PDB file of C-alpha atoms in Angstrom:
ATOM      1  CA  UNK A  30      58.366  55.037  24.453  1.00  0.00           C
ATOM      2  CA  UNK A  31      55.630  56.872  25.782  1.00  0.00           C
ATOM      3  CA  UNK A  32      55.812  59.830  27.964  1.00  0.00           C
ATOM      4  CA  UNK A  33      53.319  60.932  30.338  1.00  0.00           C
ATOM      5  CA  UNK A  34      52.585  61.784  34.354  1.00  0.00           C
ATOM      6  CA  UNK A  35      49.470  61.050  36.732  1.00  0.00           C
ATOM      7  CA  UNK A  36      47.390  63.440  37.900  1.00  0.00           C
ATOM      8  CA  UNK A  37      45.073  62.825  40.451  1.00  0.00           C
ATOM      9  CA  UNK A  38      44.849  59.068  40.412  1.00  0.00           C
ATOM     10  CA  UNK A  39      44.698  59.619  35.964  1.00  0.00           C
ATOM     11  CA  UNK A  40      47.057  59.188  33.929  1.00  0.00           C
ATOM     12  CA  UNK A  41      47.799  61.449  31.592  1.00  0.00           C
ATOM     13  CA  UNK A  42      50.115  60.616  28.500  1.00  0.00           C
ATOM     14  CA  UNK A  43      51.295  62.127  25.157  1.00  0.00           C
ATOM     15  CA  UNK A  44      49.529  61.827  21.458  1.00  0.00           C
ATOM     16  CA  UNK A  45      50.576  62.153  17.915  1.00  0.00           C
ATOM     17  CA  UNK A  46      47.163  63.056  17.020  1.00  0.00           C
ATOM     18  CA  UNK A  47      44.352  64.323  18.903  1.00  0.00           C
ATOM     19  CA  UNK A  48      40.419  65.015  18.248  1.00  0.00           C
ATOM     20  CA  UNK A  49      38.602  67.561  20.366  1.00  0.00           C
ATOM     21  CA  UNK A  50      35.250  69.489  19.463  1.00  0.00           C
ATOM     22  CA  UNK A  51      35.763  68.676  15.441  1.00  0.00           C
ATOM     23  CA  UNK A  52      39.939  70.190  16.002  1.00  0.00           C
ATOM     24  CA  UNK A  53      42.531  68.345  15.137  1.00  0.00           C
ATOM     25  CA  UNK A  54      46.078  69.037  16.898  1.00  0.00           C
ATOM     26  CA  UNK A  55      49.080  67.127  15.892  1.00  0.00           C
ATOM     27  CA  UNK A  56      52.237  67.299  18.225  1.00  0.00           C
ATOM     28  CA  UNK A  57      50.409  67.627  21.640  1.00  0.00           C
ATOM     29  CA  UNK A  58      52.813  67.933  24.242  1.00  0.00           C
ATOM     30  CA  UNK A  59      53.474  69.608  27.293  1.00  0.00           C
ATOM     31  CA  UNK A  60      56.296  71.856  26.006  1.00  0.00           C
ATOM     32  CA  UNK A  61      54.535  72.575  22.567  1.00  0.00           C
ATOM     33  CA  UNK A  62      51.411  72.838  20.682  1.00  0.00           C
ATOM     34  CA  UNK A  63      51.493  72.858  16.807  1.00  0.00           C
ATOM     35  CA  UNK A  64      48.646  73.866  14.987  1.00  0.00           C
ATOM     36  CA  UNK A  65      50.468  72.714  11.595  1.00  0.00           C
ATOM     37  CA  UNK A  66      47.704  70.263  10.940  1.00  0.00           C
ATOM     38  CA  UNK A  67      44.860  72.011  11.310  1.00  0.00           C
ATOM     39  CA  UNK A  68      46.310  74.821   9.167  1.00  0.00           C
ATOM     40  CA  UNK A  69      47.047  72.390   6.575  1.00  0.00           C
ATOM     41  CA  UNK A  70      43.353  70.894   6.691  1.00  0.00           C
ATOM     42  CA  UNK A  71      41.831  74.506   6.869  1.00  0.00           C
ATOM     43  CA  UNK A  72      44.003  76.003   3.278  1.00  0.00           C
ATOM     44  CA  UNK A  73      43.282  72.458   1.722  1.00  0.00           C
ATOM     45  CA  UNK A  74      39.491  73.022   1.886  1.00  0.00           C
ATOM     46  CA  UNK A  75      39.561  76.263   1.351  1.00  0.00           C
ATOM     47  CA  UNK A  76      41.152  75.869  -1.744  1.00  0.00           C
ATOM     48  CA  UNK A  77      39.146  73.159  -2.822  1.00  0.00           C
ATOM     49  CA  UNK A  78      35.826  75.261  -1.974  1.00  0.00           C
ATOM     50  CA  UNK A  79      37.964  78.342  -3.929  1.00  0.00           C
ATOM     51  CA  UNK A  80      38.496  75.970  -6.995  1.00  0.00           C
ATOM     52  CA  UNK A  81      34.948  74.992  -6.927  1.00  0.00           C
ATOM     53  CA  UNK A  82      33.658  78.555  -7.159  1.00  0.00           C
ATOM     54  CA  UNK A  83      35.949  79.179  -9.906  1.00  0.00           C
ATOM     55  CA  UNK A  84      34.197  76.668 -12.090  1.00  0.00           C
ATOM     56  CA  UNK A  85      31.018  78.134 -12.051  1.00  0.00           C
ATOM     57  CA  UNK A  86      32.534  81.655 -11.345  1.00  0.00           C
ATOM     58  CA  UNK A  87      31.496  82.767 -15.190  1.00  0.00           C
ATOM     59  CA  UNK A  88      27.732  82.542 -14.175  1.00  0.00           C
ATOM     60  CA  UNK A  89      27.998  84.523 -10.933  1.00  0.00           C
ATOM     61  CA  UNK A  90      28.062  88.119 -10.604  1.00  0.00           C
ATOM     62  CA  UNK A  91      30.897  90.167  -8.686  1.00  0.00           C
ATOM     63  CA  UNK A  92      28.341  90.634  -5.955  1.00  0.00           C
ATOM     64  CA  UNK A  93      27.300  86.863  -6.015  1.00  0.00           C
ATOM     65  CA  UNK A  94      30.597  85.756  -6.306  1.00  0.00           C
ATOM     66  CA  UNK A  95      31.946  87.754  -3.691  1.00  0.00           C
ATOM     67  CA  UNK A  96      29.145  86.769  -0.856  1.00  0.00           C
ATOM     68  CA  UNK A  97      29.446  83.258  -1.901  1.00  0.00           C
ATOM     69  CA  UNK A  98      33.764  83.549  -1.288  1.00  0.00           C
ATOM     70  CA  UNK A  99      33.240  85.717   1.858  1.00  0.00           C
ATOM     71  CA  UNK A 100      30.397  82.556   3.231  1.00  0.00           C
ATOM     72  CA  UNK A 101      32.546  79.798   2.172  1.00  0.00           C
ATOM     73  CA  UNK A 102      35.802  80.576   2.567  1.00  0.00           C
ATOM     74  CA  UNK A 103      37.038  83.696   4.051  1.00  0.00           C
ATOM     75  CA  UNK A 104      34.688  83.147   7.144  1.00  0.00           C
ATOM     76  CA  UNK A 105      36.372  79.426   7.831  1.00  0.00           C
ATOM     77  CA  UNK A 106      39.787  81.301   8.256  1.00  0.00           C
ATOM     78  CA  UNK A 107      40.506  81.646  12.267  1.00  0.00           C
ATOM     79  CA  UNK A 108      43.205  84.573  12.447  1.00  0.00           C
ATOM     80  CA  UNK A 109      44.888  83.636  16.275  1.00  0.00           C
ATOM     81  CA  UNK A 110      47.480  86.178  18.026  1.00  0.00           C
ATOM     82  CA  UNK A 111      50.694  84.651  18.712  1.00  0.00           C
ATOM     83  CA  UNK A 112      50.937  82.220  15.697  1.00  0.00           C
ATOM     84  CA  UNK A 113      54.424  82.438  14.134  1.00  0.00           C
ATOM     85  CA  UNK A 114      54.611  83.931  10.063  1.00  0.00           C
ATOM     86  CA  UNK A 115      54.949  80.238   9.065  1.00  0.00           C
ATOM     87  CA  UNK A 116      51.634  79.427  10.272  1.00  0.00           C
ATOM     88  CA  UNK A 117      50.043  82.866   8.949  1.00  0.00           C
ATOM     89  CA  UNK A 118      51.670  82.643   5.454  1.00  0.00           C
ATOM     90  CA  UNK A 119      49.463  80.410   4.138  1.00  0.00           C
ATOM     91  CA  UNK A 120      45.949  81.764   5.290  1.00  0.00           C
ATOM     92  CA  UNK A 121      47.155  84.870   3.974  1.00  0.00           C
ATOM     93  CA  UNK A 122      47.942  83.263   0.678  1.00  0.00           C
ATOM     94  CA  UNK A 123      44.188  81.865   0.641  1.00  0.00           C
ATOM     95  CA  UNK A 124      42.712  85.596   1.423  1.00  0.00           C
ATOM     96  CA  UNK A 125      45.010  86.405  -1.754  1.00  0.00           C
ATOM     97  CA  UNK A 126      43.707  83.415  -4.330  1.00  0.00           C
ATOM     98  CA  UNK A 127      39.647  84.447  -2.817  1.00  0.00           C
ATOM     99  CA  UNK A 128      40.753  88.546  -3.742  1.00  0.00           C
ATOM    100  CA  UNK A 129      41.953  87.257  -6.835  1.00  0.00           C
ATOM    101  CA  UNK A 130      38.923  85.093  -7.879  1.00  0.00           C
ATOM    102  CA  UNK A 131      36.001  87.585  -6.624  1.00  0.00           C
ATOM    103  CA  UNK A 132      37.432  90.268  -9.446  1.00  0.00           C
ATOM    104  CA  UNK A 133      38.435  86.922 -11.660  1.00  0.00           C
ATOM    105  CA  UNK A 134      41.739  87.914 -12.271  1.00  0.00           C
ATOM    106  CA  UNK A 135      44.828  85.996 -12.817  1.00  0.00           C
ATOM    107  CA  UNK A 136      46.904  83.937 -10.688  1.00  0.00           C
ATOM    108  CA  UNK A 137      49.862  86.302 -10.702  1.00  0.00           C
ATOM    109  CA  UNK A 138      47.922  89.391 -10.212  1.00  0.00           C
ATOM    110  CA  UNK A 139      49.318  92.114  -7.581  1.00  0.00           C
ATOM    111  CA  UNK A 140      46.793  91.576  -4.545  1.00  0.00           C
ATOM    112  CA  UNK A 141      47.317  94.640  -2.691  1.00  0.00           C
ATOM    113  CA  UNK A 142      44.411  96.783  -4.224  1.00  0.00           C
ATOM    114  CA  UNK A 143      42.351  94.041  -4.797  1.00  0.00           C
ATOM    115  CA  UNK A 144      42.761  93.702  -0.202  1.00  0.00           C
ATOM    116  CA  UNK A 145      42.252  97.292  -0.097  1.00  0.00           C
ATOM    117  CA  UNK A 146      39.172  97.519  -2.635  1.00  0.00           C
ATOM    118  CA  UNK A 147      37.757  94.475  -0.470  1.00  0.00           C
ATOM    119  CA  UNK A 148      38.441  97.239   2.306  1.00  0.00           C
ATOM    120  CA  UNK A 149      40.399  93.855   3.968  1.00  0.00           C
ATOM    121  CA  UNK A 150      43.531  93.940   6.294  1.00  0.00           C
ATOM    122  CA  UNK A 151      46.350  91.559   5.513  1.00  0.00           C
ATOM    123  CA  UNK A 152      46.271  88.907   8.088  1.00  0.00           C
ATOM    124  CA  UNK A 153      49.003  89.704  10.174  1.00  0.00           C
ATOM    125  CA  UNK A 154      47.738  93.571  10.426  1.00  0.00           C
ATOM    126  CA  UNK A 155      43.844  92.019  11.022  1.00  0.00           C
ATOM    127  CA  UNK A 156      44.701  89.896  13.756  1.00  0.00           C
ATOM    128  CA  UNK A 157      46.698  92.622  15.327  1.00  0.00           C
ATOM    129  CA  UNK A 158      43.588  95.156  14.841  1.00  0.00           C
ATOM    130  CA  UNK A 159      41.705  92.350  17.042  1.00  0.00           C
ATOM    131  CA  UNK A 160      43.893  92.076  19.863  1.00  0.00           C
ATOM    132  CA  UNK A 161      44.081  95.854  19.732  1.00  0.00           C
ATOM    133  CA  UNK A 162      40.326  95.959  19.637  1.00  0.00           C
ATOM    134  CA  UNK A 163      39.553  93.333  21.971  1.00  0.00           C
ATOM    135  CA  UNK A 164      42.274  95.188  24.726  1.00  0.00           C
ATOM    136  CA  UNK A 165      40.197  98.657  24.202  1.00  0.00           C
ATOM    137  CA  UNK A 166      36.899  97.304  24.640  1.00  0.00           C
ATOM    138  CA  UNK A 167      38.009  95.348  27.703  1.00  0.00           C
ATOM    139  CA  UNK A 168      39.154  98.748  29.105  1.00  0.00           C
ATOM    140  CA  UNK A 169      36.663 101.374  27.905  1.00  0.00           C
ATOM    141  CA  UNK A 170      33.344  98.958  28.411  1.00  0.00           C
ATOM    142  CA  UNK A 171      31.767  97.276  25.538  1.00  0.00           C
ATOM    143  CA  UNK A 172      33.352  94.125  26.260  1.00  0.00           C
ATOM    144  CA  UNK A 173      32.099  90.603  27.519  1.00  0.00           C
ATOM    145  CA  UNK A 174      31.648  90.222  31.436  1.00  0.00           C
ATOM    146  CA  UNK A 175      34.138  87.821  31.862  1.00  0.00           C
ATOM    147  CA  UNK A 176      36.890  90.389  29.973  1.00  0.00           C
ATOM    148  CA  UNK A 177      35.601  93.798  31.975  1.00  0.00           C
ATOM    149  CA  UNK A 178      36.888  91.879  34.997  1.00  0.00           C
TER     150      UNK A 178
END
């Protein structure tokens, strides 16, 4: 059964699956947006691209190695405001396995000062630094045009 409404003279109706600019949303409805999919999509290559660098991480450098992870991988992960801890958990367990391969330690390795050494925020404190960031500029001036409004 398929739900949907008309608006101005188009109709307008419900998908499992939809494909906009490359982004893939799964669940689009008018009540509720999931982002589950692309979450999944975005850890699954991530990880790939992380297991890749580990095979050839014994020829890199920590310098090399960590550019390569920060290119690759940790600038794919989109940190959005209002996601719930399910959908953070796991790009925040793909900022721990990149930590843990630039210093090529151990899967069960304690993360914490490897973030801090990195001088990088766990996720949930980053994209709350943004927001806060984004809020200030938008009142004291640096901001976009369209934000300064």
């Amino acid at each position: 059964m398929e739900t949907g409404c008309a608006v101005e003279g188009f109709s307008v109706t419900e998908a499992g699956l939809v494909m906009e600019v490359g982004c893939a949303a799964e669940g689009i409805s008018v009540t509720e947006l999931s982002f589950s999919a692309q979450i999944a999509n975005l850890t699954r290559s991530c990880r790939f691209l992380l297991y890749n660098i580990r095979r050839i991480r014994p020829f890199l450098s920590h310098e090399a190695t960590q550019l390569l992870v920060q290119s690759l991988v940790i600038s794919r992960l989109v940190f959005l405001a209002g996601l719930p801890l399910w959908a953070i958990r796991p790009l925040q367990l793909v900022r721990n396995a990149a930590a843990q391969l630039i210093f090529n330690l151990p899967k069960f390795t304690h993360v914490t000062p490897l973030l801090r050494s990195l001088h990088r925020l766990p996720v949930v404190a980053r994209i709350r630094f943004k927001t806060l960031m984004l809020a200030y500029k938008a009142k004291n001036g640096p901001a976009p045009p369209y934000l300064m409004a």
